[in-house]
Amino acid sequence: MTTDAMRLERFREDVARLRASVDADLVYRPGQPAPVQIAGVQCYTGEQVVALYKPGPQHDCTSQEWYECRHKVREWVGLSLPASPSTTLRRIILTTAFVSSCMRDDVPLNAEAMLTPERVEQYVALYPRRSLRSLSTLRSELRSVGIAATTRAAWPRPPADYGGRNAAAPYSGATIAAYWDACLAQSTSHRRHVMATILSLGLGAGLRRAEMYELRTSHVVHHPVHEGLLVVVLPDRLVPLRHEVADMVLHLCDEQPTGRLIGGAGTGKSLTDPLGRMREALDVPASLPLLNLSRLRTTWAVACLSDGANLAEFQRMAGTKSGRVLEKFAGFISHRDTHDDWMLPASGTRSATGPMPGLPMDGGNA
């Protein structure tokens, strides 16, 4: 007998095969620029760069010096990780050379002793054969490490950021309906397909720009246990498709049975924003706001959170680890104000997990 657990196990194996079937050059890695290669390994994150980096002869650090300082350098650079692997590589190379120089001057291998503004400025002033631009880069990279790795050094501290830029407001139901009307009114079947794909993947799965463009038709699959549930398979996560667009997505898959769900030939690498080109070609009435992918993603996020997805589940679906993202969506989620119904789940009265463990349930003594 085939059980739900067996179906799920086969499903996970199928998902792994789907991910492996995509050309590595086309795999979208959210928020990450091009990789760098270290010791024959493609590094897509700053963490990978920090873990694998070892200085070469050209990096002004002997093997003995690296042996002594490697843990500290990795720790300090790790505290200041930039978004780009290439920037991380540059930062750890410059930091390693700086730390090695300090060690030769008998400076203690301690962030508060080494990573001071005065010592960095002295190092930059004595740095040989560099242009003003490269010296500015050197100063900037060491400054970033110093600010992240020290608490007492006299670096200027940036003001606290408690919110950042607000998320784009979700679209109203009336605006979404008008977009679907505009989709049906497109002048060609190709444009109708493109607009329907953008609306479906944006409102139904909150996909980012490159994810939406590169999604393969074969990566929209049926869940093996929950009947009628479609799942979008991405390189880093699975996203359950919102039920209101499921039928449309199945129709789009029938229209485009192979290749990209949105259609189009080639890799799109010659274009800076191939999806943007497709979107610009759509006929959208001037009375409607711009069809913005960020607002589609916000609309999806607010729908998921309003329907009860918990924070861990949402972050897993959205492919984000930042709490700030949740803060930006929170202002758009309404409370269940009738009779203070929102208080019931918080109190455990309507809990899906049952009562808090370890407490007496009969009102008597524990």
Short mmCIF file of N, CA and C in Angstrom, two decimals, residues 188-288:
data_model
loop_
_atom_site.label_atom_id
_atom_site.label_comp_id
_atom_site.label_asym_id
_atom_site.label_seq_id
_atom_site.Cartn_x
_atom_site.Cartn_y
_atom_site.Cartn_z
N THR A 188 -2.36 40.24 -28.97
CA THR A 188 -1.86 38.97 -29.51
C THR A 188 -1.92 37.89 -28.42
N SER A 189 -1.94 36.64 -28.86
CA SER A 189 -1.97 35.54 -27.91
C SER A 189 -0.68 35.49 -27.09
N HIS A 190 0.45 35.87 -27.70
CA HIS A 190 1.71 35.88 -26.97
C HIS A 190 1.66 36.88 -25.82
N ARG A 191 1.14 38.07 -26.08
CA ARG A 191 1.05 39.08 -25.02
C ARG A 191 0.08 38.65 -23.93
N ARG A 192 -1.01 38.00 -24.32
CA ARG A 192 -1.94 37.50 -23.31
C ARG A 192 -1.25 36.46 -22.42
N HIS A 193 -0.46 35.60 -23.05
CA HIS A 193 0.25 34.57 -22.29
C HIS A 193 1.26 35.21 -21.34
N VAL A 194 2.01 36.18 -21.83
CA VAL A 194 3.01 36.85 -20.98
C VAL A 194 2.36 37.54 -19.80
N MET A 195 1.30 38.29 -20.05
CA MET A 195 0.67 39.03 -18.95
C MET A 195 0.01 38.08 -17.96
N ALA A 196 -0.61 37.01 -18.46
CA ALA A 196 -1.23 36.04 -17.56
C ALA A 196 -0.17 35.34 -16.70
N THR A 197 1.01 35.09 -17.29
CA THR A 197 2.08 34.45 -16.53
C THR A 197 2.59 35.39 -15.44
N ILE A 198 2.79 36.65 -15.77
CA ILE A 198 3.27 37.62 -14.78
C ILE A 198 2.27 37.75 -13.64
N LEU A 199 0.99 37.87 -13.96
CA LEU A 199 -0.03 38.00 -12.92
C LEU A 199 -0.12 36.73 -12.08
N SER A 200 -0.10 35.58 -12.73
CA SER A 200 -0.27 34.32 -12.01
C SER A 200 0.90 34.02 -11.09
N LEU A 201 2.13 34.20 -11.58
CA LEU A 201 3.30 33.88 -10.76
C LEU A 201 3.57 34.95 -9.71
N GLY A 202 3.18 36.19 -10.01
CA GLY A 202 3.35 37.25 -9.03
C GLY A 202 2.34 37.17 -7.92
N LEU A 203 1.06 37.05 -8.27
CA LEU A 203 -0.01 36.97 -7.28
C LEU A 203 -0.11 35.59 -6.65
N GLY A 204 0.29 34.57 -7.39
CA GLY A 204 0.12 33.20 -6.92
C GLY A 204 1.28 32.62 -6.17
N ALA A 205 2.50 33.15 -6.40
CA ALA A 205 3.68 32.58 -5.74
C ALA A 205 4.70 33.63 -5.31
N GLY A 206 4.44 34.91 -5.59
CA GLY A 206 5.34 35.97 -5.15
C GLY A 206 6.73 35.87 -5.73
N LEU A 207 6.84 35.41 -6.99
CA LEU A 207 8.17 35.19 -7.56
C LEU A 207 8.86 36.52 -7.87
N ARG A 208 10.17 36.51 -7.72
CA ARG A 208 10.99 37.65 -8.10
C ARG A 208 11.16 37.67 -9.62
N ARG A 209 11.75 38.76 -10.08
CA ARG A 209 11.86 38.99 -11.53
C ARG A 209 12.55 37.84 -12.26
N ALA A 210 13.77 37.49 -11.84
CA ALA A 210 14.52 36.46 -12.55
C ALA A 210 13.90 35.08 -12.35
N GLU A 211 13.33 34.84 -11.18
CA GLU A 211 12.64 33.56 -10.94
C GLU A 211 11.47 33.41 -11.92
N MET A 212 10.73 34.50 -12.09
CA MET A 212 9.57 34.46 -12.97
C MET A 212 9.98 34.22 -14.41
N TYR A 213 11.05 34.85 -14.85
CA TYR A 213 11.49 34.71 -16.24
C TYR A 213 12.03 33.32 -16.51
N GLU A 214 12.78 32.76 -15.55
CA GLU A 214 13.46 31.50 -15.79
C GLU A 214 12.65 30.26 -15.41
N LEU A 215 11.48 30.43 -14.79
CA LEU A 215 10.72 29.26 -14.35
C LEU A 215 10.34 28.37 -15.53
N ARG A 216 10.65 27.10 -15.41
CA ARG A 216 10.30 26.12 -16.45
C ARG A 216 8.91 25.56 -16.21
N THR A 217 8.24 25.24 -17.28
CA THR A 217 6.91 24.64 -17.18
C THR A 217 6.97 23.35 -16.36
N SER A 218 8.03 22.59 -16.54
CA SER A 218 8.16 21.31 -15.83
C SER A 218 8.33 21.50 -14.32
N HIS A 219 8.57 22.73 -13.88
CA HIS A 219 8.77 22.99 -12.45
C HIS A 219 7.49 23.42 -11.76
N VAL A 220 6.38 23.30 -12.43
CA VAL A 220 5.07 23.45 -11.79
C VAL A 220 4.49 22.04 -11.66
N VAL A 221 4.37 21.55 -10.43
CA VAL A 221 4.02 20.14 -10.21
C VAL A 221 2.85 20.02 -9.24
N HIS A 222 2.20 18.88 -9.30
CA HIS A 222 1.11 18.57 -8.37
C HIS A 222 1.68 18.00 -7.07
N HIS A 223 1.13 18.45 -5.95
CA HIS A 223 1.53 17.87 -4.68
C HIS A 223 0.98 16.46 -4.57
N PRO A 224 1.76 15.52 -4.05
CA PRO A 224 1.33 14.12 -4.07
C PRO A 224 0.27 13.76 -3.03
N VAL A 225 0.06 14.63 -2.03
CA VAL A 225 -0.87 14.29 -0.96
C VAL A 225 -2.11 15.19 -0.97
N HIS A 226 -1.89 16.48 -1.15
CA HIS A 226 -3.00 17.44 -1.09
C HIS A 226 -3.60 17.63 -2.48
N GLU A 227 -4.78 17.11 -2.69
CA GLU A 227 -5.41 17.13 -4.00
C GLU A 227 -5.67 18.56 -4.46
N GLY A 228 -5.31 18.84 -5.71
CA GLY A 228 -5.55 20.16 -6.30
C GLY A 228 -4.48 21.18 -5.99
N LEU A 229 -3.50 20.83 -5.16
CA LEU A 229 -2.45 21.79 -4.79
C LEU A 229 -1.31 21.73 -5.81
N LEU A 230 -1.02 22.88 -6.42
CA LEU A 230 0.13 22.99 -7.31
C LEU A 230 1.29 23.60 -6.54
N VAL A 231 2.49 23.13 -6.83
CA VAL A 231 3.70 23.60 -6.15
C VAL A 231 4.69 24.08 -7.20
N VAL A 232 5.29 25.24 -6.96
CA VAL A 232 6.33 25.78 -7.83
C VAL A 232 7.68 25.37 -7.26
N VAL A 233 8.47 24.68 -8.06
CA VAL A 233 9.79 24.19 -7.63
C VAL A 233 10.84 25.21 -8.06
N LEU A 234 11.49 25.82 -7.06
CA LEU A 234 12.57 26.77 -7.32
C LEU A 234 13.88 26.17 -6.83
N PRO A 235 15.01 26.71 -7.28
CA PRO A 235 16.30 26.13 -6.86
C PRO A 235 16.51 26.12 -5.36
N ASP A 236 15.91 27.09 -4.64
CA ASP A 236 16.19 27.19 -3.20
C ASP A 236 14.99 26.89 -2.32
N ARG A 237 13.80 26.64 -2.91
CA ARG A 237 12.62 26.45 -2.06
C ARG A 237 11.44 25.94 -2.89
N LEU A 238 10.38 25.53 -2.19
CA LEU A 238 9.11 25.17 -2.81
C LEU A 238 8.07 26.22 -2.41
N VAL A 239 7.23 26.60 -3.36
CA VAL A 239 6.19 27.60 -3.08
C VAL A 239 4.84 27.02 -3.48
N PRO A 240 3.90 26.87 -2.52
CA PRO A 240 2.56 26.43 -2.90
C PRO A 240 1.85 27.54 -3.67
N LEU A 241 1.25 27.19 -4.78
CA LEU A 241 0.59 28.18 -5.62
C LEU A 241 -0.78 28.51 -5.04
N ARG A 242 -1.10 29.80 -4.99
CA ARG A 242 -2.42 30.22 -4.50
C ARG A 242 -3.52 29.58 -5.35
N HIS A 243 -4.56 29.08 -4.68
CA HIS A 243 -5.59 28.31 -5.38
C HIS A 243 -6.33 29.14 -6.42
N GLU A 244 -6.42 30.48 -6.21
CA GLU A 244 -7.20 31.30 -7.14
C GLU A 244 -6.57 31.41 -8.53
N VAL A 245 -5.27 31.10 -8.66
CA VAL A 245 -4.64 31.16 -9.98
C VAL A 245 -4.25 29.78 -10.49
N ALA A 246 -4.56 28.72 -9.74
CA ALA A 246 -4.09 27.39 -10.11
C ALA A 246 -4.59 26.96 -11.49
N ASP A 247 -5.87 27.17 -11.76
CA ASP A 247 -6.41 26.77 -13.07
C ASP A 247 -5.76 27.54 -14.20
N MET A 248 -5.50 28.83 -13.98
CA MET A 248 -4.85 29.63 -15.01
C MET A 248 -3.44 29.11 -15.27
N VAL A 249 -2.71 28.75 -14.22
CA VAL A 249 -1.35 28.25 -14.40
C VAL A 249 -1.35 26.93 -15.16
N LEU A 250 -2.30 26.06 -14.86
CA LEU A 250 -2.41 24.82 -15.62
C LEU A 250 -2.67 25.10 -17.10
N HIS A 251 -3.51 26.08 -17.38
CA HIS A 251 -3.79 26.47 -18.77
C HIS A 251 -2.52 27.00 -19.43
N LEU A 252 -1.74 27.82 -18.70
CA LEU A 252 -0.50 28.36 -19.25
C LEU A 252 0.50 27.24 -19.53
N CYS A 253 0.53 26.23 -18.65
CA CYS A 253 1.42 25.09 -18.88
C CYS A 253 1.01 24.32 -20.13
N ASP A 254 -0.29 24.20 -20.37
CA ASP A 254 -0.76 23.53 -21.59
C ASP A 254 -0.36 24.34 -22.83
N GLU A 255 -0.40 25.67 -22.72
CA GLU A 255 -0.02 26.52 -23.86
C GLU A 255 1.48 26.46 -24.12
N GLN A 256 2.28 26.28 -23.06
CA GLN A 256 3.73 26.28 -23.19
C GLN A 256 4.28 25.01 -22.53
N PRO A 257 4.10 23.86 -23.18
CA PRO A 257 4.42 22.58 -22.53
C PRO A 257 5.90 22.35 -22.26
N THR A 258 6.80 23.05 -22.95
CA THR A 258 8.23 22.87 -22.72
C THR A 258 8.88 24.24 -22.57
N GLY A 259 10.07 24.23 -21.99
CA GLY A 259 10.83 25.48 -21.87
C GLY A 259 10.29 26.38 -20.78
N ARG A 260 10.56 27.68 -20.92
CA ARG A 260 10.08 28.65 -19.94
C ARG A 260 8.57 28.73 -19.97
N LEU A 261 7.99 28.85 -18.79
CA LEU A 261 6.54 29.00 -18.73
C LEU A 261 6.10 30.28 -19.41
N ILE A 262 6.89 31.34 -19.30
CA ILE A 262 6.51 32.62 -19.88
C ILE A 262 6.77 32.65 -21.38
N GLY A 263 7.50 31.65 -21.90
CA GLY A 263 7.81 31.60 -23.33
C GLY A 263 9.08 32.35 -23.65
N GLY A 264 9.38 32.46 -24.93
CA GLY A 264 10.59 33.14 -25.36
C GLY A 264 11.71 32.14 -25.60
N ALA A 265 12.53 32.42 -26.60
CA ALA A 265 13.63 31.53 -26.96
C ALA A 265 14.94 32.10 -26.46
N GLY A 266 15.98 31.27 -26.46
CA GLY A 266 17.30 31.73 -26.07
C GLY A 266 17.43 31.85 -24.56
N THR A 267 18.58 32.31 -24.13
CA THR A 267 18.86 32.42 -22.70
C THR A 267 18.50 33.76 -22.13
N GLY A 268 18.33 34.77 -22.98
CA GLY A 268 18.03 36.10 -22.48
C GLY A 268 19.23 36.80 -21.88
N LYS A 269 20.44 36.19 -21.99
CA LYS A 269 21.62 36.79 -21.36
C LYS A 269 22.05 38.07 -22.03
N SER A 270 21.69 38.26 -23.30
CA SER A 270 22.11 39.46 -24.01
C SER A 270 21.30 40.67 -23.59
N LEU A 271 20.20 40.47 -22.87
CA LEU A 271 19.35 41.56 -22.44
C LEU A 271 19.54 41.80 -20.95
N THR A 272 19.57 43.07 -20.57
CA THR A 272 19.71 43.40 -19.16
C THR A 272 18.50 42.95 -18.37
N ASP A 273 17.30 43.14 -18.94
CA ASP A 273 16.07 42.80 -18.23
C ASP A 273 15.06 42.24 -19.25
N PRO A 274 15.20 40.97 -19.63
CA PRO A 274 14.31 40.42 -20.66
C PRO A 274 12.85 40.43 -20.24
N LEU A 275 12.56 40.20 -18.97
CA LEU A 275 11.18 40.24 -18.52
C LEU A 275 10.63 41.66 -18.61
N GLY A 276 11.48 42.64 -18.30
CA GLY A 276 11.06 44.03 -18.43
C GLY A 276 10.69 44.38 -19.86
N ARG A 277 11.44 43.84 -20.82
CA ARG A 277 11.10 44.08 -22.23
C ARG A 277 9.73 43.50 -22.57
N MET A 278 9.47 42.31 -22.06
CA MET A 278 8.17 41.69 -22.31
C MET A 278 7.05 42.52 -21.68
N ARG A 279 7.29 43.00 -20.47
CA ARG A 279 6.25 43.76 -19.76
C ARG A 279 5.98 45.09 -20.47
N GLU A 280 7.04 45.74 -20.98
CA GLU A 280 6.87 47.01 -21.66
C GLU A 280 6.03 46.88 -22.93
N ALA A 281 6.02 45.70 -23.52
CA ALA A 281 5.27 45.48 -24.76
C ALA A 281 3.78 45.28 -24.51
N LEU A 282 3.36 45.13 -23.25
CA LEU A 282 1.96 44.88 -22.94
C LEU A 282 1.13 46.16 -23.06
N ASP A 283 -0.12 45.99 -23.43
CA ASP A 283 -1.06 47.12 -23.54
C ASP A 283 -1.84 47.22 -22.22
N VAL A 284 -1.43 48.15 -21.37
CA VAL A 284 -2.09 48.35 -20.08
C VAL A 284 -2.74 49.72 -20.10
N PRO A 285 -4.04 49.83 -19.82
CA PRO A 285 -4.71 51.13 -19.84
C PRO A 285 -4.02 52.15 -18.93
N ALA A 286 -3.99 53.39 -19.38
CA ALA A 286 -3.34 54.45 -18.60
C ALA A 286 -4.04 54.69 -17.27
N SER A 287 -5.28 54.26 -17.16
CA SER A 287 -6.02 54.46 -15.91
C SER A 287 -5.55 53.53 -14.80
N LEU A 288 -4.79 52.49 -15.16
CA LEU A 288 -4.30 51.54 -14.16
C LEU A 288 -2.89 51.91 -13.71
#
